[in-house]
Short mmCIF file of C-alpha atoms in Angstrom, two decimals:
data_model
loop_
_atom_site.label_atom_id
_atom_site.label_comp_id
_atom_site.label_asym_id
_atom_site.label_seq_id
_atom_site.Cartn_x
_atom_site.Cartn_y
_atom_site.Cartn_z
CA UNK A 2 88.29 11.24 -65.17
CA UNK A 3 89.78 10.21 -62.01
CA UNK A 4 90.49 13.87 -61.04
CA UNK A 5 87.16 15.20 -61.77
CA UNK A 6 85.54 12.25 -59.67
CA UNK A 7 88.11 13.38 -56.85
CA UNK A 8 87.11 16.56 -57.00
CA UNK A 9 83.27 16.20 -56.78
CA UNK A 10 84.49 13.74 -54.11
CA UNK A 11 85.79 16.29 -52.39
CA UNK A 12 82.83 19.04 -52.75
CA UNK A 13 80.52 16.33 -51.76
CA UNK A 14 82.84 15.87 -48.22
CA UNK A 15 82.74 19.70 -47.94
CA UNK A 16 78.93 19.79 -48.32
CA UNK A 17 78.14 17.36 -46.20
CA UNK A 18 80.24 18.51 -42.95
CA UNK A 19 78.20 21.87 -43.97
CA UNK A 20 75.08 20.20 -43.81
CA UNK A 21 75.82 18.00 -41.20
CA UNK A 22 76.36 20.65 -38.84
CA UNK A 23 73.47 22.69 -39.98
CA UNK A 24 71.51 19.05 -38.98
CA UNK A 25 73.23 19.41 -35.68
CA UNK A 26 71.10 21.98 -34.74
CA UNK A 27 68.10 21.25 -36.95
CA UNK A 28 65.83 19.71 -34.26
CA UNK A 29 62.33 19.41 -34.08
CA UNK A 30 60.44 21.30 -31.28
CA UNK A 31 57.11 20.86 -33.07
CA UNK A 32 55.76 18.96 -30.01
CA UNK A 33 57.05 20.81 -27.21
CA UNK A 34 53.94 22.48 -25.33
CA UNK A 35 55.18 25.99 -24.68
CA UNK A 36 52.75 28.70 -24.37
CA UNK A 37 53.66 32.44 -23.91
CA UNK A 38 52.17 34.35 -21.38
CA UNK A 39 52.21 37.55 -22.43
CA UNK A 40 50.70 41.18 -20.92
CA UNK A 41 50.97 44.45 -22.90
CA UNK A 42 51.97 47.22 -19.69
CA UNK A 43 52.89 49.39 -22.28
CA UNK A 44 49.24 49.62 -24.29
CA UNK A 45 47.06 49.10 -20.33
CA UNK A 46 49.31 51.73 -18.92
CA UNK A 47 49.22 54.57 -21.59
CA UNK A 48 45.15 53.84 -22.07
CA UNK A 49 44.57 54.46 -18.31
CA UNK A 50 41.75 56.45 -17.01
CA UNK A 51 42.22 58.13 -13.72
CA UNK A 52 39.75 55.79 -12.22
CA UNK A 53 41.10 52.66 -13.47
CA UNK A 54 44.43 53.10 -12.11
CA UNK A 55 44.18 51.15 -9.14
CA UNK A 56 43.34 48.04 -11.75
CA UNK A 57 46.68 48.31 -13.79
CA UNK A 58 48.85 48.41 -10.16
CA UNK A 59 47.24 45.38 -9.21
CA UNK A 60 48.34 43.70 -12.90
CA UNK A 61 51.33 45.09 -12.59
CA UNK A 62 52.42 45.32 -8.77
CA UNK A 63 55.51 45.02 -9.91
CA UNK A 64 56.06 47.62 -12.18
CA UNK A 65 54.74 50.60 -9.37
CA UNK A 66 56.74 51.34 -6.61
CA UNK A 67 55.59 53.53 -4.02
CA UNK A 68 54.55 56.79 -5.21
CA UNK A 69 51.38 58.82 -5.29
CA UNK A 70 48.73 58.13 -7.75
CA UNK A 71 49.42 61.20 -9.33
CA UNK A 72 52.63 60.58 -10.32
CA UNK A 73 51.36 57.98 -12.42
CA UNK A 74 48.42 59.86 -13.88
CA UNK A 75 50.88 62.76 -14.86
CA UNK A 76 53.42 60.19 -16.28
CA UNK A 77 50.06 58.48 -18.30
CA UNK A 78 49.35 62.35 -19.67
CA UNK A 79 52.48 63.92 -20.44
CA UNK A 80 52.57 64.81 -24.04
CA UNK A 81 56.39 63.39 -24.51
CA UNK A 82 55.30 59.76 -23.16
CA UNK A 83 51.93 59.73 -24.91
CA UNK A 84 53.98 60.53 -28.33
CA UNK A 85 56.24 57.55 -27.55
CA UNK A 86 53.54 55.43 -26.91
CA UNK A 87 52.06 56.36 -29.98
CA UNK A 88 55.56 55.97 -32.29
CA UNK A 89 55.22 52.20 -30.47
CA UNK A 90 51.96 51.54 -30.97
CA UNK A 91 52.63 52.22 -35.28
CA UNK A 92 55.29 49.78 -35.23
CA UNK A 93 54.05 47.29 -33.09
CA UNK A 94 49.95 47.71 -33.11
CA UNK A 95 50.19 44.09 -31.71
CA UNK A 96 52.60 41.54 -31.02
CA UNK A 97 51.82 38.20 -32.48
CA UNK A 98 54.87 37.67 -34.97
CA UNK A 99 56.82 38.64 -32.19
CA UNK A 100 55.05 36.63 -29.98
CA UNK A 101 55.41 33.38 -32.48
CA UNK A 102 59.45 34.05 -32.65
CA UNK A 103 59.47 34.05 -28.89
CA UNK A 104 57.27 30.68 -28.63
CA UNK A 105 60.12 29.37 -31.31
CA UNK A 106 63.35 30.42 -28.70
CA UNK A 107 60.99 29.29 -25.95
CA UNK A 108 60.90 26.07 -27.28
CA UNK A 109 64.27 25.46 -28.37
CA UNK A 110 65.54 26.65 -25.13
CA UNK A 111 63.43 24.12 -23.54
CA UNK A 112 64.66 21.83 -25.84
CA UNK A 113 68.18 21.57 -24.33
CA UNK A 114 67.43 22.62 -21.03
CA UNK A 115 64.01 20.66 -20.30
CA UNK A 116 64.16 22.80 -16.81
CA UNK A 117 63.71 25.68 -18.32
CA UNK A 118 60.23 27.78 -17.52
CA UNK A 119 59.18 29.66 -20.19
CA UNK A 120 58.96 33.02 -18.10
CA UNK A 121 55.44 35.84 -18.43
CA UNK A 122 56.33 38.51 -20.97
CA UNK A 123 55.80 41.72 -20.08
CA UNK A 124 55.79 45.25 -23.08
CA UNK A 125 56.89 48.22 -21.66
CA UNK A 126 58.51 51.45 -22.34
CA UNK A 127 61.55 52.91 -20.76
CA UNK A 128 61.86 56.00 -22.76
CA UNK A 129 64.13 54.27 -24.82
CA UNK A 130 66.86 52.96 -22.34
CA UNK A 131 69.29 51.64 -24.52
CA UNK A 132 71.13 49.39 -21.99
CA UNK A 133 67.44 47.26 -20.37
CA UNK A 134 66.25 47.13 -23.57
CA UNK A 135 65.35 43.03 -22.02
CA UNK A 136 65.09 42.68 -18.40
CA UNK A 137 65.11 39.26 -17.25
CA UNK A 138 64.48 37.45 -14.13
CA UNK A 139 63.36 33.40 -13.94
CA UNK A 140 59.70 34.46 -14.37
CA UNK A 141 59.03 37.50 -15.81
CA UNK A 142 60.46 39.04 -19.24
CA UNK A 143 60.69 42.50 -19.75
CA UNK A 144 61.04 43.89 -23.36
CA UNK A 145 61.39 47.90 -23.83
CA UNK A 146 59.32 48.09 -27.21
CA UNK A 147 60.41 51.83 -28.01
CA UNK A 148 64.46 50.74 -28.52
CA UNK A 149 62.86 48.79 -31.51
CA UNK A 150 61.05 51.37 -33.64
CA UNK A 151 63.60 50.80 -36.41
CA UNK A 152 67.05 52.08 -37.18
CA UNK A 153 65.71 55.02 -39.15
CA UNK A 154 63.34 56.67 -36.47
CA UNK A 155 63.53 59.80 -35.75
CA UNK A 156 64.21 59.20 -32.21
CA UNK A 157 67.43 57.99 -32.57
CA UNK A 158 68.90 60.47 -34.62
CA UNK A 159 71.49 60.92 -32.18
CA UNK A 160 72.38 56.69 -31.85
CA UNK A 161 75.35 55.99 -34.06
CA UNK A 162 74.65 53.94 -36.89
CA UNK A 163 76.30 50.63 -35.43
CA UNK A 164 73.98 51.23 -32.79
CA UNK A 165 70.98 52.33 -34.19
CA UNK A 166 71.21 49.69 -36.87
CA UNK A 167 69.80 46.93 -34.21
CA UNK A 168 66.91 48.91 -32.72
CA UNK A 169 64.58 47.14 -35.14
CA UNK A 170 61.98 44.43 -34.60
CA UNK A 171 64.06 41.71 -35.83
CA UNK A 172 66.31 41.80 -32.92
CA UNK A 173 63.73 41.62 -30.11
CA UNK A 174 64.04 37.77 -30.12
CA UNK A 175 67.98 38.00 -30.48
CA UNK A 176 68.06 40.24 -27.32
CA UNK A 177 65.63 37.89 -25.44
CA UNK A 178 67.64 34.88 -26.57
CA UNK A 179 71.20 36.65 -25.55
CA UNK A 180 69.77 37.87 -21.79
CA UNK A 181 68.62 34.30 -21.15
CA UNK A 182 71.94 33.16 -22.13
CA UNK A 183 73.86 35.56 -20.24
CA UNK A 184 71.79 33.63 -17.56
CA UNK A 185 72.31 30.44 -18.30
CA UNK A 186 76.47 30.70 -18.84
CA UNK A 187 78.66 31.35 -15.67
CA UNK A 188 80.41 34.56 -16.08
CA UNK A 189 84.17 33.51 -18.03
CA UNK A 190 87.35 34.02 -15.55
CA UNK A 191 88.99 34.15 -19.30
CA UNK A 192 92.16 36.62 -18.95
CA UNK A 193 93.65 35.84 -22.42
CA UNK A 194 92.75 37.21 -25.78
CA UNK A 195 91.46 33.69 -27.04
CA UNK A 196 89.95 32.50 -24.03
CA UNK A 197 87.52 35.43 -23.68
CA UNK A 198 87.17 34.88 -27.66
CA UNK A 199 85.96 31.58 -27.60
CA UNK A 200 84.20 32.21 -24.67
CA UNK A 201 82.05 34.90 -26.31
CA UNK A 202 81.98 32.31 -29.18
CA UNK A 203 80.31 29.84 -26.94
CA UNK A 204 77.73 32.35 -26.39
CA UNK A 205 76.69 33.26 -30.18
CA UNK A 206 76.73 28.99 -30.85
CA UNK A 207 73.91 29.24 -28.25
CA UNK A 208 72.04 31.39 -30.42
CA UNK A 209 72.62 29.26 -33.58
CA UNK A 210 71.49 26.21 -31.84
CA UNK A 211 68.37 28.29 -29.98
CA UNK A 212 67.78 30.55 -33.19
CA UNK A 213 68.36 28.51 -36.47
CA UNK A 214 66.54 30.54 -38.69
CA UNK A 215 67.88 33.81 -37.85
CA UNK A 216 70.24 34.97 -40.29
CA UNK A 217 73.93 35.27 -38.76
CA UNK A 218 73.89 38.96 -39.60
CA UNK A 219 70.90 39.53 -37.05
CA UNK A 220 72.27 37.49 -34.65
CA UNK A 221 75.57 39.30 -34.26
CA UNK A 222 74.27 42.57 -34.98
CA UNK A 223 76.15 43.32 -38.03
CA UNK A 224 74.89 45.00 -41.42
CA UNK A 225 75.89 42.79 -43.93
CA UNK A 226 77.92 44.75 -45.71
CA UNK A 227 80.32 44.64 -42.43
CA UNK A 228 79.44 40.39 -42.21
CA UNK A 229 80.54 39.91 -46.14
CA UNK A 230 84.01 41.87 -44.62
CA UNK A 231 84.46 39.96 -42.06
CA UNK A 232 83.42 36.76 -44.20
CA UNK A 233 86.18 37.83 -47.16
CA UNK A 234 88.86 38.63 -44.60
CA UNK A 235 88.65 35.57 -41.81
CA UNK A 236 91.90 34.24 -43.31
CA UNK A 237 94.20 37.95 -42.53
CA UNK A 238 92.02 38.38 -39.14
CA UNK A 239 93.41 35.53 -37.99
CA UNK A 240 96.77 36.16 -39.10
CA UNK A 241 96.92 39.50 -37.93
CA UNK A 242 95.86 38.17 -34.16
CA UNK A 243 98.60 35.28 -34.28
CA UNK A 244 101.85 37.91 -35.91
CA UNK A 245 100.80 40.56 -33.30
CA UNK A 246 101.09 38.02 -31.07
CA UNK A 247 97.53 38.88 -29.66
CA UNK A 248 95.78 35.72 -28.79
CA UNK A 249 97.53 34.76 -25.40
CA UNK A 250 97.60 38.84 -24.69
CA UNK A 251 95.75 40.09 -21.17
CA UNK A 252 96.21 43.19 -22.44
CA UNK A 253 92.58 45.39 -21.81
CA UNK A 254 93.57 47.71 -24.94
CA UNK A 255 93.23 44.58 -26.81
CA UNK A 256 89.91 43.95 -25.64
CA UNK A 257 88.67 47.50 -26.90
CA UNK A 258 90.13 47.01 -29.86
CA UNK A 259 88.29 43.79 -30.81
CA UNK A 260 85.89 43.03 -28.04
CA UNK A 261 83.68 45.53 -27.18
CA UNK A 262 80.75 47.37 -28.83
CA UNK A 263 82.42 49.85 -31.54
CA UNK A 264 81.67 50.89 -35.33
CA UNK A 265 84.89 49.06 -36.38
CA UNK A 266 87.94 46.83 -35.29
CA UNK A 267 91.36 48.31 -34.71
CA UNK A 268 93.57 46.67 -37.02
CA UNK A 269 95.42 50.17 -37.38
CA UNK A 270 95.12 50.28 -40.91
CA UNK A 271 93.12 51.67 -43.64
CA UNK A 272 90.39 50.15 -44.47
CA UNK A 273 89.78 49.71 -40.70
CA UNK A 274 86.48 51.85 -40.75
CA UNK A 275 85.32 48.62 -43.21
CA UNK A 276 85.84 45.91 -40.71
CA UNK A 277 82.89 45.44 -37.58
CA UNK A 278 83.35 46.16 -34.37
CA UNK A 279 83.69 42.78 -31.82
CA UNK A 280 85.36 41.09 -34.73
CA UNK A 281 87.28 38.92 -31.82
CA UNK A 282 84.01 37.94 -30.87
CA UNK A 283 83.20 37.06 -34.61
CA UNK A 284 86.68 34.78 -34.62
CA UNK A 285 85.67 33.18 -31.31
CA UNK A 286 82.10 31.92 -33.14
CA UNK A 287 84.13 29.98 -35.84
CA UNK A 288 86.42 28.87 -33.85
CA UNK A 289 83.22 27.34 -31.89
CA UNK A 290 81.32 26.10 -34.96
CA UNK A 291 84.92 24.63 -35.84
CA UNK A 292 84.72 22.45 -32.86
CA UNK A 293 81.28 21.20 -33.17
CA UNK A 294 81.42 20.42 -36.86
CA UNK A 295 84.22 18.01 -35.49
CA UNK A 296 83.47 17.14 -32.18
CA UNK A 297 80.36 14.58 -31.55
CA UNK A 298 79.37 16.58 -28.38
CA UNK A 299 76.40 17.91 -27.00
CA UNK A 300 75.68 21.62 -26.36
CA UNK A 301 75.95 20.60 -22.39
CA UNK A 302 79.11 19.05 -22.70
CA UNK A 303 80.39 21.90 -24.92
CA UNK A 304 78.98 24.84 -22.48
CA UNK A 305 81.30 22.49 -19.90
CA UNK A 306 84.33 22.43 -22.12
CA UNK A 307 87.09 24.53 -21.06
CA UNK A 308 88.25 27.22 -23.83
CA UNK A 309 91.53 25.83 -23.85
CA UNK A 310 89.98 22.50 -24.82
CA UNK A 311 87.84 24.12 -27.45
CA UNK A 312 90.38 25.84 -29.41
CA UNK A 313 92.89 23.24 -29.22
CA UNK A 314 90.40 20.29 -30.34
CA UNK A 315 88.76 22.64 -32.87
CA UNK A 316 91.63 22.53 -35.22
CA UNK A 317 90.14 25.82 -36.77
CA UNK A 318 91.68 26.90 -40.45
CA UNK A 319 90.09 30.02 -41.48
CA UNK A 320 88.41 30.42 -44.84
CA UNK A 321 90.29 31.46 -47.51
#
């Protein structure tokens, strides 16, 4: 009897620190006044008359540098543009559920950073420009609506799938919510292995606490088939990283290998083509949420913690 009572004991302990942390970030925004301001270039542009053109360049000074009229009227009528626009205008005929996810980050961003000015979003299309999908500034928010016409489109045939799989709707907000924190964090100095780990772990706890109902999967841009791997093998990622002697490594091969955008992790193994790619950055998010769960800190203090501090006070144990 005493065993059993032990044991729930110690299921209740584990549940709790689970749900404790999930409290953590749990917070109620409900009566933060945050409005978006939001302007669809993408549906006034493409809908232009001739004669009306003047009227979208004064909306949109910003978005016409100096060139002849006609430039733009040819750009408005050219059969390639006009079939993007309409591909956009099927996925996204408006833009309110986006629009109430982006009120949602606006808020929570405001949240912890009650400085923070919610900046004028602004639709376009950059004939699908992969790498300013989100262009933003302090007060205006650019979001290229043709990189999210879903993974399957046509127009992306030539994307590779771990690419590909993240041009849908669902990721607008996470792409908003990552450029303002590429903002808000001071680019890392990190020259080791797990510095640059946690640091990019710093950066996805950001999202958790300014995107708590997003599923991880989204967030990190993995299909979850490749998040259940990573989930199953946390223990032997970790174990691989400390035998190869990998986590104090400056080594920029290591970096490709785990860091930066890929279809998989190079383990140099079989079932590599299994594993996701950034899997370092994957490690460095535990290792994060590791600290929190038992550290009474604030996201402040945490963003001002050193990642030596973090990983050393964040007495991480992978799951088994």
């Amino acid at each position: 009897m005493r065993k059993i009572l032990a044991l729930v004991a110690l299921v209740f302990i584990s549940l709790s620190c689970k749900n404790n942390e999930s409290n953590k970030l749990d917070v109620d925004v409900s009566n933060l006044n945050v409005k978006i301001d939001l302007d669809r270039f993408d549906v006034d542009f493409y809908n232009t008359k001739p004669n009306e053109l003047t009227n979208v360049k004064e909306k949109y000074p910003m978005l016409f540098p100096p060139q002849p009229d006609s430039v733009w009227i040819n750009k408005i009528n050219n059969k390639d543009e006009q079939e993007l626009f309409d591909e956009t205008q099927k996925v996204f005929p408006d833009f309110e559920e986006e629009k109430e996810q982006l009120t949602s980050l606006f808020k929570h961003v405001t949240y912890y950073n009650p400085r923070f000015l919610s900046p004028k979003v602004i639709t376009i299309l950059t004939n699908i420009d992969y790498d300013k999908r989100v262009v933003y500034t302090d007060s205006l928010l650019f979001i290229s609506l043709d990189a999210y016409l879903g993974r399957t489109h046509e127009f992306y045939n030539d994307y590779p799938e771990y690419v590909k799989q993240n041009n849908t709707k669902e990721h607008i907000v996470v792409d908003v919510a990552k450029t303002i924190i590429s903002k808000q964090m001071l680019p890392s100095r990190a020259r080791s292995f797990i510095d640059k780990m946690i640091y990019r772990g710093k950066k996805m706890y950001l999202l958790d606490a300014y995107l708590p109902k997003i599923p991880d999967a989204v967030k990190i841009g993995y299909s979850q088939e490749k998040l259940k791997w990573a989930k199953s093998n946390e223990e032997q990622i970790w174990m691989y990283f400390i035998t190869k002697d990998l986590l104090y490594s400056t080594s920029k091969d290591v970096d490709k290998r785990f860091l930066d955008l890929a279809p998989f992790s190079k383990f140099y193994m079989e079932e590599d083509s299994q594993s996701p790619g950034r899997i370092g950055e994957w490690i460095g998010w535990q290792i994060v949420r590791s600290y929190m769960q038992k550290n009474d800190v604030s996201l402040h203090t945490l963003l001002q913690t050193s990642e030596e501090e973090i990983f050393k006070n964040s007495r991480y144990k992978p799951k088994r």
